PDB file of C-alpha atoms and ligand atoms in Angstrom:
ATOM      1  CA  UNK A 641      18.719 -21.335   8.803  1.00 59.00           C
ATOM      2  CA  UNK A 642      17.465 -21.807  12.252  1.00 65.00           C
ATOM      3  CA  UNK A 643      20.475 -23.220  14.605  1.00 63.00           C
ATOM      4  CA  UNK A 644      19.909 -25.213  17.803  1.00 62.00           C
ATOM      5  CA  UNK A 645      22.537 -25.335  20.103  1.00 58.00           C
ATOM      6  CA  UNK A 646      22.252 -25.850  24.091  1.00 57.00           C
ATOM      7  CA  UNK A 647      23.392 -22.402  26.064  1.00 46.00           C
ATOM      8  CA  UNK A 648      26.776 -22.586  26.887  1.00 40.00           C
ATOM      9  CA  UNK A 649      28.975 -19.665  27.910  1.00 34.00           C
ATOM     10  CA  UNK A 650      30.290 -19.295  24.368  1.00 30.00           C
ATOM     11  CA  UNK A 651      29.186 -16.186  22.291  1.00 32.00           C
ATOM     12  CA  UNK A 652      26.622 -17.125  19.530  1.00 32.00           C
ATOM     13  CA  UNK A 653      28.800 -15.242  17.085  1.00 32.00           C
ATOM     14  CA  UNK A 654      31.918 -17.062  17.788  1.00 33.00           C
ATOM     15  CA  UNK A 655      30.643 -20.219  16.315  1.00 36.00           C
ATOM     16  CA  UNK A 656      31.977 -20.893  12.986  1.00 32.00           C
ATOM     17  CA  UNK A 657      28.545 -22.024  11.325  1.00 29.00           C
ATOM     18  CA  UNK A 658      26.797 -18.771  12.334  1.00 28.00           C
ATOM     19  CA  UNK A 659      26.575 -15.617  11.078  1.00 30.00           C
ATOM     20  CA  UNK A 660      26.885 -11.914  12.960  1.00 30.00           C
ATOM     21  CA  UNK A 661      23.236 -11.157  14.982  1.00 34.00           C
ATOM     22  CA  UNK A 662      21.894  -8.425  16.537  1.00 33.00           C
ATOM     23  CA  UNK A 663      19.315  -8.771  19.054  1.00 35.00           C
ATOM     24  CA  UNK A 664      18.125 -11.160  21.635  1.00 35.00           C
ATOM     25  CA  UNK A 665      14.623 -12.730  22.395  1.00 39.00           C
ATOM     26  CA  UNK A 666      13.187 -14.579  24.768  1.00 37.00           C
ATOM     27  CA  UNK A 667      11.155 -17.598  23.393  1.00 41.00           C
ATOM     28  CA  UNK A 668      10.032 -19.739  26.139  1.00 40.00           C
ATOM     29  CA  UNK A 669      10.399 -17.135  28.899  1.00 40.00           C
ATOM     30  CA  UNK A 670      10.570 -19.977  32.041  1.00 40.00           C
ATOM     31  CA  UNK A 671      12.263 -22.058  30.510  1.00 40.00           C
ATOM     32  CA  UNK A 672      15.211 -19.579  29.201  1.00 41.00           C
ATOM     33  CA  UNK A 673      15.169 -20.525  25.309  1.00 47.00           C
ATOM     34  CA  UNK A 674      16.806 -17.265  23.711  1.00 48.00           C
ATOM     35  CA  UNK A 675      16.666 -16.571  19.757  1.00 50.00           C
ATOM     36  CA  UNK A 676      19.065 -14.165  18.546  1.00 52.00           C
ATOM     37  CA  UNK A 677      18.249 -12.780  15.120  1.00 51.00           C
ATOM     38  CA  UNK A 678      20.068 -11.120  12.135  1.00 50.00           C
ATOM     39  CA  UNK A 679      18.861  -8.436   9.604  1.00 48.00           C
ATOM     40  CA  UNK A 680      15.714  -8.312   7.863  1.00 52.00           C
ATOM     41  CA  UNK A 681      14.180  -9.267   3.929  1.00 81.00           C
ATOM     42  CA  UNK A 682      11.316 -10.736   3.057  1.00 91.00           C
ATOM     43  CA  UNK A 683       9.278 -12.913   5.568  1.00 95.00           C
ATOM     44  CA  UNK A 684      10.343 -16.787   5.153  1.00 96.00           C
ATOM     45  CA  UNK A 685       8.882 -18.059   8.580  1.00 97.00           C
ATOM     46  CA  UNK A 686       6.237 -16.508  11.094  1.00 97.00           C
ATOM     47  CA  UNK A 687       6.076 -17.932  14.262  1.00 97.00           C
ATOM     48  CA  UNK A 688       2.931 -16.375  16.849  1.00 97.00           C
ATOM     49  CA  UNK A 689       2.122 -17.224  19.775  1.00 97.00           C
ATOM     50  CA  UNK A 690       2.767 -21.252  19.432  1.00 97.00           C
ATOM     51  CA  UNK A 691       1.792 -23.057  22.155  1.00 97.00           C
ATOM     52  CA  UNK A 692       1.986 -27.383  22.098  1.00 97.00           C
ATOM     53  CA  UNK A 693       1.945 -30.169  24.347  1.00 96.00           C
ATOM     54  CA  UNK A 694       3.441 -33.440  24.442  1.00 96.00           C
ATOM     55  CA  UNK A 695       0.328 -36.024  22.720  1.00 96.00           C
ATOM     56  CA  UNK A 696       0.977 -39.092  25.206  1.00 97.00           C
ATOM     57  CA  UNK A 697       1.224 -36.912  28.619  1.00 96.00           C
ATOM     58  CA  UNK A 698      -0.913 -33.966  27.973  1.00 96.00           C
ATOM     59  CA  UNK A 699       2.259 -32.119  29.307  1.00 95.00           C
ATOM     60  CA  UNK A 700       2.953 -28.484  27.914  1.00 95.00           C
ATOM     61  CA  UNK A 701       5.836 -27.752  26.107  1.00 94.00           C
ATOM     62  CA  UNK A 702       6.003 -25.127  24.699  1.00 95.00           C
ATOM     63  CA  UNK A 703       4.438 -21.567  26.085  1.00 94.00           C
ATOM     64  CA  UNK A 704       3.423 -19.398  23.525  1.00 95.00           C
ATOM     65  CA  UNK A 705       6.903 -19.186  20.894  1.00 95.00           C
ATOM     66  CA  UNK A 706       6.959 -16.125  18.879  1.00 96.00           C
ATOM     67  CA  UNK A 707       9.816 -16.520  15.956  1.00 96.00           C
ATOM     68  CA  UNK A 708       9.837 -14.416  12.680  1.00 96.00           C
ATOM     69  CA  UNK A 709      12.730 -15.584   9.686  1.00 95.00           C
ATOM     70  CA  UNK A 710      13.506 -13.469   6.949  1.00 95.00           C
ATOM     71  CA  UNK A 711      15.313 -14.511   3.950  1.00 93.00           C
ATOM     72  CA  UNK A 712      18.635 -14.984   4.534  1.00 91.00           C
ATOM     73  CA  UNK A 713      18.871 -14.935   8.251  1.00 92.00           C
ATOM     74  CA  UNK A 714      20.578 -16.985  10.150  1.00 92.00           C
ATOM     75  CA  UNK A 715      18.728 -17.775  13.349  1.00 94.00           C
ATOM     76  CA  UNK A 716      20.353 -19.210  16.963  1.00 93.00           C
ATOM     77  CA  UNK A 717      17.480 -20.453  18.967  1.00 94.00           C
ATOM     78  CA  UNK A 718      19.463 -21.383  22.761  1.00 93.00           C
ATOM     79  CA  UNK A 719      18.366 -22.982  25.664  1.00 91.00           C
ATOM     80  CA  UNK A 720      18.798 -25.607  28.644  1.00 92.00           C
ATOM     81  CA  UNK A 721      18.965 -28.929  28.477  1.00 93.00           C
ATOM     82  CA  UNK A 722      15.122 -29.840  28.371  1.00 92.00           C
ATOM     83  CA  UNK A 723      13.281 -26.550  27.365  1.00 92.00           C
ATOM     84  CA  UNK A 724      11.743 -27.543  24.350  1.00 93.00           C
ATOM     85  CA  UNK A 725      14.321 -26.747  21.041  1.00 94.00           C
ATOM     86  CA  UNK A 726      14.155 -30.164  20.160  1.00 95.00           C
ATOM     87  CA  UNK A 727      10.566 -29.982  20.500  1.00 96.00           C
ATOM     88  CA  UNK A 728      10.223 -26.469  18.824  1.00 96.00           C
ATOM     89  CA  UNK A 729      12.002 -27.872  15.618  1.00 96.00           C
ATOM     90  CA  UNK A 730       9.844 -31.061  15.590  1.00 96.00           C
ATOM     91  CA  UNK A 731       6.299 -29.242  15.933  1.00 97.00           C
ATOM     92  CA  UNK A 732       7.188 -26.851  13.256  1.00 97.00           C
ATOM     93  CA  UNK A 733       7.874 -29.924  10.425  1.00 97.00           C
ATOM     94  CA  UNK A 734       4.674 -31.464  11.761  1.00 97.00           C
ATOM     95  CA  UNK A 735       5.942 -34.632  14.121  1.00 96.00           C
ATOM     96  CA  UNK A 736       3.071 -36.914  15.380  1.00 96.00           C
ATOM     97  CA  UNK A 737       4.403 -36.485  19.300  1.00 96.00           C
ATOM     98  CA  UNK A 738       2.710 -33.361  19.770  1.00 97.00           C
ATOM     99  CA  UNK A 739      -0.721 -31.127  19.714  1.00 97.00           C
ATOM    100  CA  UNK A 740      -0.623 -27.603  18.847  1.00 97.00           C
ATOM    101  CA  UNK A 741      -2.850 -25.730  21.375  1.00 97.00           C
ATOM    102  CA  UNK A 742      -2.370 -22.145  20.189  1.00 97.00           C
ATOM    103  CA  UNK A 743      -0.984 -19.917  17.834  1.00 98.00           C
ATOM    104  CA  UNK A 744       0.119 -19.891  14.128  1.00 98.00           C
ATOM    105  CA  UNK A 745       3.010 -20.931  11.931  1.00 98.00           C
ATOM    106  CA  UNK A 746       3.447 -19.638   8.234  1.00 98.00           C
ATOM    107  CA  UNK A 747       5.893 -20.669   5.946  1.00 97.00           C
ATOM    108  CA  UNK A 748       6.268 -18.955   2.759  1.00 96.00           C
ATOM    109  CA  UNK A 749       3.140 -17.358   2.887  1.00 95.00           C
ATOM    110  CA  UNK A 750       1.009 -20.772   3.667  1.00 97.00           C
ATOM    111  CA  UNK A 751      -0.336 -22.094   6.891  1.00 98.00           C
ATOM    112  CA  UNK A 752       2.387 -24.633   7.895  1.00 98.00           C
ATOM    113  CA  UNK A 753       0.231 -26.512  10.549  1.00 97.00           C
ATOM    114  CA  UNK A 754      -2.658 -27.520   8.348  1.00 97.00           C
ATOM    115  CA  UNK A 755      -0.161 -29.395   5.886  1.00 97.00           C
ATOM    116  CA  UNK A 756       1.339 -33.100   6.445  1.00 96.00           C
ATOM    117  CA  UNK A 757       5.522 -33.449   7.509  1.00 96.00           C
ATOM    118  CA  UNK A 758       5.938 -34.392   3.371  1.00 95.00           C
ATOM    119  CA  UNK A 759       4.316 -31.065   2.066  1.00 96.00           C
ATOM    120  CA  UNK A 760       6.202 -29.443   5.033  1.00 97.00           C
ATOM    121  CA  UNK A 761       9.688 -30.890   2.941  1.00 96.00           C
ATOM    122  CA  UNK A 762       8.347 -30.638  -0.692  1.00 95.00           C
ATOM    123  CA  UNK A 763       7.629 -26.193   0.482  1.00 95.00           C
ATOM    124  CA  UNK A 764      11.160 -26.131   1.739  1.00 95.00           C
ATOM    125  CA  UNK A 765      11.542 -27.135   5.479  1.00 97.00           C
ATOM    126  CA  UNK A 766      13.796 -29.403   6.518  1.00 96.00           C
ATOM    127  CA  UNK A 767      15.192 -30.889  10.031  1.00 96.00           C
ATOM    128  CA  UNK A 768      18.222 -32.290  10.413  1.00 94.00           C
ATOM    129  CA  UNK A 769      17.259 -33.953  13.964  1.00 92.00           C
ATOM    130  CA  UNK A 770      19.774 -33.769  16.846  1.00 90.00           C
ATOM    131  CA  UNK A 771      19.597 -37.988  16.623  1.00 90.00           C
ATOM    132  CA  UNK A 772      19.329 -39.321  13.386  1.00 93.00           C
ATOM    133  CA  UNK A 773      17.399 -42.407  12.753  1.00 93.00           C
ATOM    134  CA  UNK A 774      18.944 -45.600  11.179  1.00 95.00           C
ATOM    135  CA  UNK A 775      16.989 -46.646   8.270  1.00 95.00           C
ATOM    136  CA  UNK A 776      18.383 -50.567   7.779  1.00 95.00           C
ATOM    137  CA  UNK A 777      17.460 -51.832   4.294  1.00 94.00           C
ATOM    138  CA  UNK A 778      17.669 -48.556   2.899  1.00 96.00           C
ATOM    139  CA  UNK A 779      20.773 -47.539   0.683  1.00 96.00           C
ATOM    140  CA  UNK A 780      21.824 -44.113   1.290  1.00 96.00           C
ATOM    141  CA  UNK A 781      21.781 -43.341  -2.692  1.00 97.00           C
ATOM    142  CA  UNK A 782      18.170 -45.009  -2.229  1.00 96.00           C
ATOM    143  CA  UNK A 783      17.075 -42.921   0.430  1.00 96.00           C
ATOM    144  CA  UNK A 784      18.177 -39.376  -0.924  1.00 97.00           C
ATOM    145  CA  UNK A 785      17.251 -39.982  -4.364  1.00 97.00           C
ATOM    146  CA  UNK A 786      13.465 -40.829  -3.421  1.00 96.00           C
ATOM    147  CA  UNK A 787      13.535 -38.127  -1.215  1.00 96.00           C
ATOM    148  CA  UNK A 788      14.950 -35.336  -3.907  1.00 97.00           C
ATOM    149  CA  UNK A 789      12.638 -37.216  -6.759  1.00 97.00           C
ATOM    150  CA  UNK A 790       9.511 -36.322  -4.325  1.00 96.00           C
ATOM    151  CA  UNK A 791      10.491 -33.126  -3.473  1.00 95.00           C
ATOM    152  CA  UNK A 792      10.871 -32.161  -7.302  1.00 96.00           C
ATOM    153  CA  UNK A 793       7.590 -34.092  -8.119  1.00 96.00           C
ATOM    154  CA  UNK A 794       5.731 -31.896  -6.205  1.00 94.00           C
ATOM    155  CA  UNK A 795       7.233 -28.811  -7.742  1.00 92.00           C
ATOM    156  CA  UNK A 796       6.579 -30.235 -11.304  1.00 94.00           C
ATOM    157  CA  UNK A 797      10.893 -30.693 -11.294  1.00 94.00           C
ATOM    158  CA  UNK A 798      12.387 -33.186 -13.372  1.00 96.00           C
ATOM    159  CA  UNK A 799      13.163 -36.618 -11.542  1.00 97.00           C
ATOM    160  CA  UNK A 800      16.486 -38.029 -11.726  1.00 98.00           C
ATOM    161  CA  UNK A 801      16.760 -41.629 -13.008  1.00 97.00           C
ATOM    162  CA  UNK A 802      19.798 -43.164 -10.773  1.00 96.00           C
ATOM    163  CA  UNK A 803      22.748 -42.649 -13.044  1.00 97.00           C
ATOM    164  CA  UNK A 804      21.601 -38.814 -13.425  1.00 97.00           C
ATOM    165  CA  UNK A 805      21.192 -38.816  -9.606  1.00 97.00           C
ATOM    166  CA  UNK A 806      24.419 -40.326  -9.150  1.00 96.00           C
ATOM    167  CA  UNK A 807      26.387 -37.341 -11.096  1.00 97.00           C
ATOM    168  CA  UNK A 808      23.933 -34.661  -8.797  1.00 97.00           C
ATOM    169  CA  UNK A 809      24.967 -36.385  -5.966  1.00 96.00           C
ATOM    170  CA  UNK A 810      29.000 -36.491  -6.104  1.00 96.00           C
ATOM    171  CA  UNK A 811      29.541 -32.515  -5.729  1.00 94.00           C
ATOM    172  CA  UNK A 812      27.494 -32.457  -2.361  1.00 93.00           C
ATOM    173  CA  UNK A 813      29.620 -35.590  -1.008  1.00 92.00           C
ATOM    174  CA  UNK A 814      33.131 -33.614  -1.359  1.00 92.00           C
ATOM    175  CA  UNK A 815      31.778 -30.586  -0.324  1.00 88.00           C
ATOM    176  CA  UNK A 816      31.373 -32.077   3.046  1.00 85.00           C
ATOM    177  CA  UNK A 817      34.011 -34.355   2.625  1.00 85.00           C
ATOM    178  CA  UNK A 818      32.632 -37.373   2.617  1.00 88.00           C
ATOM    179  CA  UNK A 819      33.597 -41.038   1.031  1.00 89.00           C
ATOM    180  CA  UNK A 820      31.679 -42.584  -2.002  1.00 92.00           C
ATOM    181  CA  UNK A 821      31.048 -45.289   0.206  1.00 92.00           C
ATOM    182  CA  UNK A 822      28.552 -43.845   1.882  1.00 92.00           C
ATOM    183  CA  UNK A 823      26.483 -43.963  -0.758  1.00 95.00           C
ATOM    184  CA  UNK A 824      25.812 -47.799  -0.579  1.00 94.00           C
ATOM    185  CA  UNK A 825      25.668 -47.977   3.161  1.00 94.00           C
ATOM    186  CA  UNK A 826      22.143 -48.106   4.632  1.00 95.00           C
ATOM    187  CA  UNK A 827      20.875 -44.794   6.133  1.00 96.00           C
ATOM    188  CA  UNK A 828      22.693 -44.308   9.031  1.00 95.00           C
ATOM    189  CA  UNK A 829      23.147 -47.553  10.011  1.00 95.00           C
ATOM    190  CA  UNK A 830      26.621 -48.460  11.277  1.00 93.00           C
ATOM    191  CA  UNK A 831      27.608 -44.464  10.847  1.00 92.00           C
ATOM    192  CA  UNK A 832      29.637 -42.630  14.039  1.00 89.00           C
ATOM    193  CA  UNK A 833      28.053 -39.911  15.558  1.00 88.00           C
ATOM    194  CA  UNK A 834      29.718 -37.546  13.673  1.00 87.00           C
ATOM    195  CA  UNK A 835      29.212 -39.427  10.000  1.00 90.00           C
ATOM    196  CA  UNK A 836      25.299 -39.195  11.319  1.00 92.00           C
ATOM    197  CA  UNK A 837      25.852 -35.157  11.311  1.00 92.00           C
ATOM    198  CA  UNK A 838      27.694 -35.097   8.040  1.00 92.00           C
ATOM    199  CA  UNK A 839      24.977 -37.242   6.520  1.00 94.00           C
ATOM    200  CA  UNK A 840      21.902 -34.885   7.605  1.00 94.00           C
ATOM    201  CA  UNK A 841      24.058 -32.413   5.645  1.00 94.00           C
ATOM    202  CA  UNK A 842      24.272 -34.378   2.994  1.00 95.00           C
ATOM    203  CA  UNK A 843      20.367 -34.355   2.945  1.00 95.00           C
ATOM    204  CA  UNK A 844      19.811 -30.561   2.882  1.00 95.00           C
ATOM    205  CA  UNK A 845      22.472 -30.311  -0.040  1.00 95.00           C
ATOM    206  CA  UNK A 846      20.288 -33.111  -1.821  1.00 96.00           C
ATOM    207  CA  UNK A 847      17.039 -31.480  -1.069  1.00 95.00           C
ATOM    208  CA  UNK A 848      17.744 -27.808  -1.893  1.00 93.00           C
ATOM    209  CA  UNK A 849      15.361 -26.849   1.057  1.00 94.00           C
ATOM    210  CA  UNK A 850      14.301 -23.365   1.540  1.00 94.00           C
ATOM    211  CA  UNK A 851      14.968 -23.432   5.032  1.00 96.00           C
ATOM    212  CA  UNK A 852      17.181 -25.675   7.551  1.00 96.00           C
ATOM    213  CA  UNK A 853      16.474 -26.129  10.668  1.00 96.00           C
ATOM    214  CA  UNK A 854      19.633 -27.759  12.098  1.00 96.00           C
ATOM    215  CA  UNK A 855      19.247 -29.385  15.780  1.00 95.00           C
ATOM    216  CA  UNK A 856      22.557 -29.328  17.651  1.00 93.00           C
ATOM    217  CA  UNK A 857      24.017 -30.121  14.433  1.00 92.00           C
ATOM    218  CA  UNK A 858      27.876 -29.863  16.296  1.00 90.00           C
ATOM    219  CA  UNK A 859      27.360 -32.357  18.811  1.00 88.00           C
ATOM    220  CA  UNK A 860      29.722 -35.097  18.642  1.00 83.00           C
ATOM    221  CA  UNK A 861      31.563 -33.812  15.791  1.00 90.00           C
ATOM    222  CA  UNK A 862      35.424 -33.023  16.209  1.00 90.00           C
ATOM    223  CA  UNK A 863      36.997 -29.474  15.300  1.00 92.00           C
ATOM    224  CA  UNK A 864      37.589 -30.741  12.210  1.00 89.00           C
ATOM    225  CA  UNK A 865      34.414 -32.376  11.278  1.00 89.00           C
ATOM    226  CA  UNK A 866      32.641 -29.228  12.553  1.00 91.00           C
ATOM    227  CA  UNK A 867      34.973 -27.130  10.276  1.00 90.00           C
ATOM    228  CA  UNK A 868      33.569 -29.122   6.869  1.00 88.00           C
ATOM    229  CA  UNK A 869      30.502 -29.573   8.532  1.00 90.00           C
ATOM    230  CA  UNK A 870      30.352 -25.273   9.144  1.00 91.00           C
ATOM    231  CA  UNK A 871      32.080 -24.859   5.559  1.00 89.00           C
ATOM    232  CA  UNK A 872      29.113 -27.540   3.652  1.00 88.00           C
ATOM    233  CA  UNK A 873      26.679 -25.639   5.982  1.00 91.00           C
ATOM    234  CA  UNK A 874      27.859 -22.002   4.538  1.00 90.00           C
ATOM    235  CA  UNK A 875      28.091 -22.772   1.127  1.00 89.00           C
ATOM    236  CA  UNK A 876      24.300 -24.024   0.938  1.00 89.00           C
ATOM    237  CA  UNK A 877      23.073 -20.639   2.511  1.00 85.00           C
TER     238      UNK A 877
HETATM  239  N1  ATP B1498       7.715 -37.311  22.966  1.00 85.34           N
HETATM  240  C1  ATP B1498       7.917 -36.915  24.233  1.00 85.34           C
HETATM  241  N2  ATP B1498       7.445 -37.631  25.284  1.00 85.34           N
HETATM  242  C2  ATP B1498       7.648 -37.223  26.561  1.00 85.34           C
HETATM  243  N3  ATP B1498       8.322 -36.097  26.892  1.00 85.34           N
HETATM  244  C3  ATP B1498       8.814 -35.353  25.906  1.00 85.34           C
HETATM  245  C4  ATP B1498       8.652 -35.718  24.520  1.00 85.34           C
HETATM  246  N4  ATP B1498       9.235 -34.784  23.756  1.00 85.34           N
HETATM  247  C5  ATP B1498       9.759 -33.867  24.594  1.00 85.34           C
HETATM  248  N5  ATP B1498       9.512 -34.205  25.882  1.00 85.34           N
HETATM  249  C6  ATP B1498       9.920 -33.431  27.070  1.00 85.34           C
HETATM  250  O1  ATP B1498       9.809 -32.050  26.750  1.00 85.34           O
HETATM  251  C7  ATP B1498      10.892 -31.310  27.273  1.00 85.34           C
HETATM  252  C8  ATP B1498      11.628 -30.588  26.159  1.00 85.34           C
HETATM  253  O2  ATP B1498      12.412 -31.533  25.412  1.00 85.34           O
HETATM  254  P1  ATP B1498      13.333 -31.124  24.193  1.00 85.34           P
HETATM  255  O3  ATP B1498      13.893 -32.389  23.641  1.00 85.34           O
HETATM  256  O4  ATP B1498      12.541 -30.267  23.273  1.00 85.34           O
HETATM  257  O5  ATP B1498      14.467 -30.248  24.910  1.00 85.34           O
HETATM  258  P2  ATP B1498      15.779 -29.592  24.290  1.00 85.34           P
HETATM  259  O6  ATP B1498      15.724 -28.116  24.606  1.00 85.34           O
HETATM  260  O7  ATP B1498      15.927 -29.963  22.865  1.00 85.34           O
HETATM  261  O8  ATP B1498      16.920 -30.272  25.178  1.00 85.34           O
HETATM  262  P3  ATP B1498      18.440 -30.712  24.798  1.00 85.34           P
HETATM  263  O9  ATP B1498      19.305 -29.482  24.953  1.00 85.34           O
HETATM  264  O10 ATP B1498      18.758 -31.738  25.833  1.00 85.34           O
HETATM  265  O11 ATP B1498      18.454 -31.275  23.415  1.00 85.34           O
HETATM  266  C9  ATP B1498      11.769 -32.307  28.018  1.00 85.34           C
HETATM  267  O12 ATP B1498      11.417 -32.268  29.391  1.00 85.34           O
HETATM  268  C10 ATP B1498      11.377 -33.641  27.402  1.00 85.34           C
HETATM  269  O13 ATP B1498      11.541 -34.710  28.304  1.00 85.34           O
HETATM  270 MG1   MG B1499      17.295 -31.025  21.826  1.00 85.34          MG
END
């Protein structure tokens, strides 16, 4: 997992959806974005040198990032208000807003930048974004179904017809606590902030990705929301 969460004054390891870490990097040296990273397997994600700027201003945005994931790691990537973690997260699942300048991303061995946002997903990545889109028209059930029948497409998986899909589904939706109803409601559309949270969640359990990359996935959910949100968020590592 890589975690996004603005810098407060609260210890990285007090957090109930991280795990213990050990040392401290700086990622985007003037703009203060730290990293703090745990252990060490096999490499998942190699971040060097990435450098990107914003597509419609020319503007840089991010200054030469330099990120390595192992298996298993859980990763806290902090920073200001504005110094580019939204932006960091985007650029690595391949999001049309910005130009890589420099630098190099592999994931799982392959060149990440070379390959389109849906063969980002059907490797393994996945965003949950720090403001989820509404999808109206689109069913919930719809919407995760295609995605998880696409993701096991590509990886010569079996698809799951709806009723199939349906029995997949239920586990994932009480393991973050979440009402049937749900299902039937559009993406997003209508949901709280914190039902938003619960439902990007509710993608990555669907999915099965290799890696999450989960932008300010607390914000706007209560202590108890971020307590099945941290315990969903656990049990998928
Ligand atoms: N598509 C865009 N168009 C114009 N400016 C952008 C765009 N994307 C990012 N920026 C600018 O790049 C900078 C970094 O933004 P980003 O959203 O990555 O920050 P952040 O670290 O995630 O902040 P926050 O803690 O508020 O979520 C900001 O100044 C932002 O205004
Ligand atoms: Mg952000």
């Amino acid at each position: 997992f890589i975690y996004f969460k603005m810098q407060t004054s609260i210890r990285v390891s007090n957090r109930p959806v991280l795990h213990a870490t050990k040392r401290i990097v700086t990622i985007n040296g003037s703009n203060r974005a730290k990293c703090a990273v745990k252990a060490s397997k096999a490499v998942l994600l190699k971040v060097e040198n990435l450098e990107a700027k914003i597509a419609s201003t020319g503007q840089p945005v991010l200054n030469g990032v330099n990120l390595i994931v192992h298996e298993g790691e859980t990763h806290a990537i902090m920073g200001k208000n504005g110094s580019g973690k939204s932006t960091f997260s985007k650029v690595l699942v391949g999001h049309p807003d910005y130009i890589i300048t420099n630098g190099s991303v592999e994931f799982r061995g392959k060149d990440l930048l070379v390959l389109e946002p849906e063969e980002r997903s059907h490797l393994g990545l996945f965003l949950s974004f720090q403001s989820p889109v509404e999808i109206p028209g689109v069913s919930n059930i719809d919407f995760l179904r295609m995605a998880y029948n696409a993701k096991s497409k590509a990886s010569g998986g079996k698809e799951l017809d709806p009723l199939e899909f349906y029995a997949y589904i239920m586990p994932k939706l009480e393991l973050l606590k979440m009402d049937s109803t749900f299902l039937n409601r559009n993406v997003n559309e209508g949901f709280s902030g914190g039902e938003k949270k619960r439902n990007e969640i509710l993608q990555l359990a669907a999915l099965e990705s290799q890696m999450a990359i989960l932008d300010e996935i607390d914000s706007g959910l209560d202590i108890d929301a971020l307590r099945d949100v941290s315990a969903a968020v656990n049990t998928l590592r």
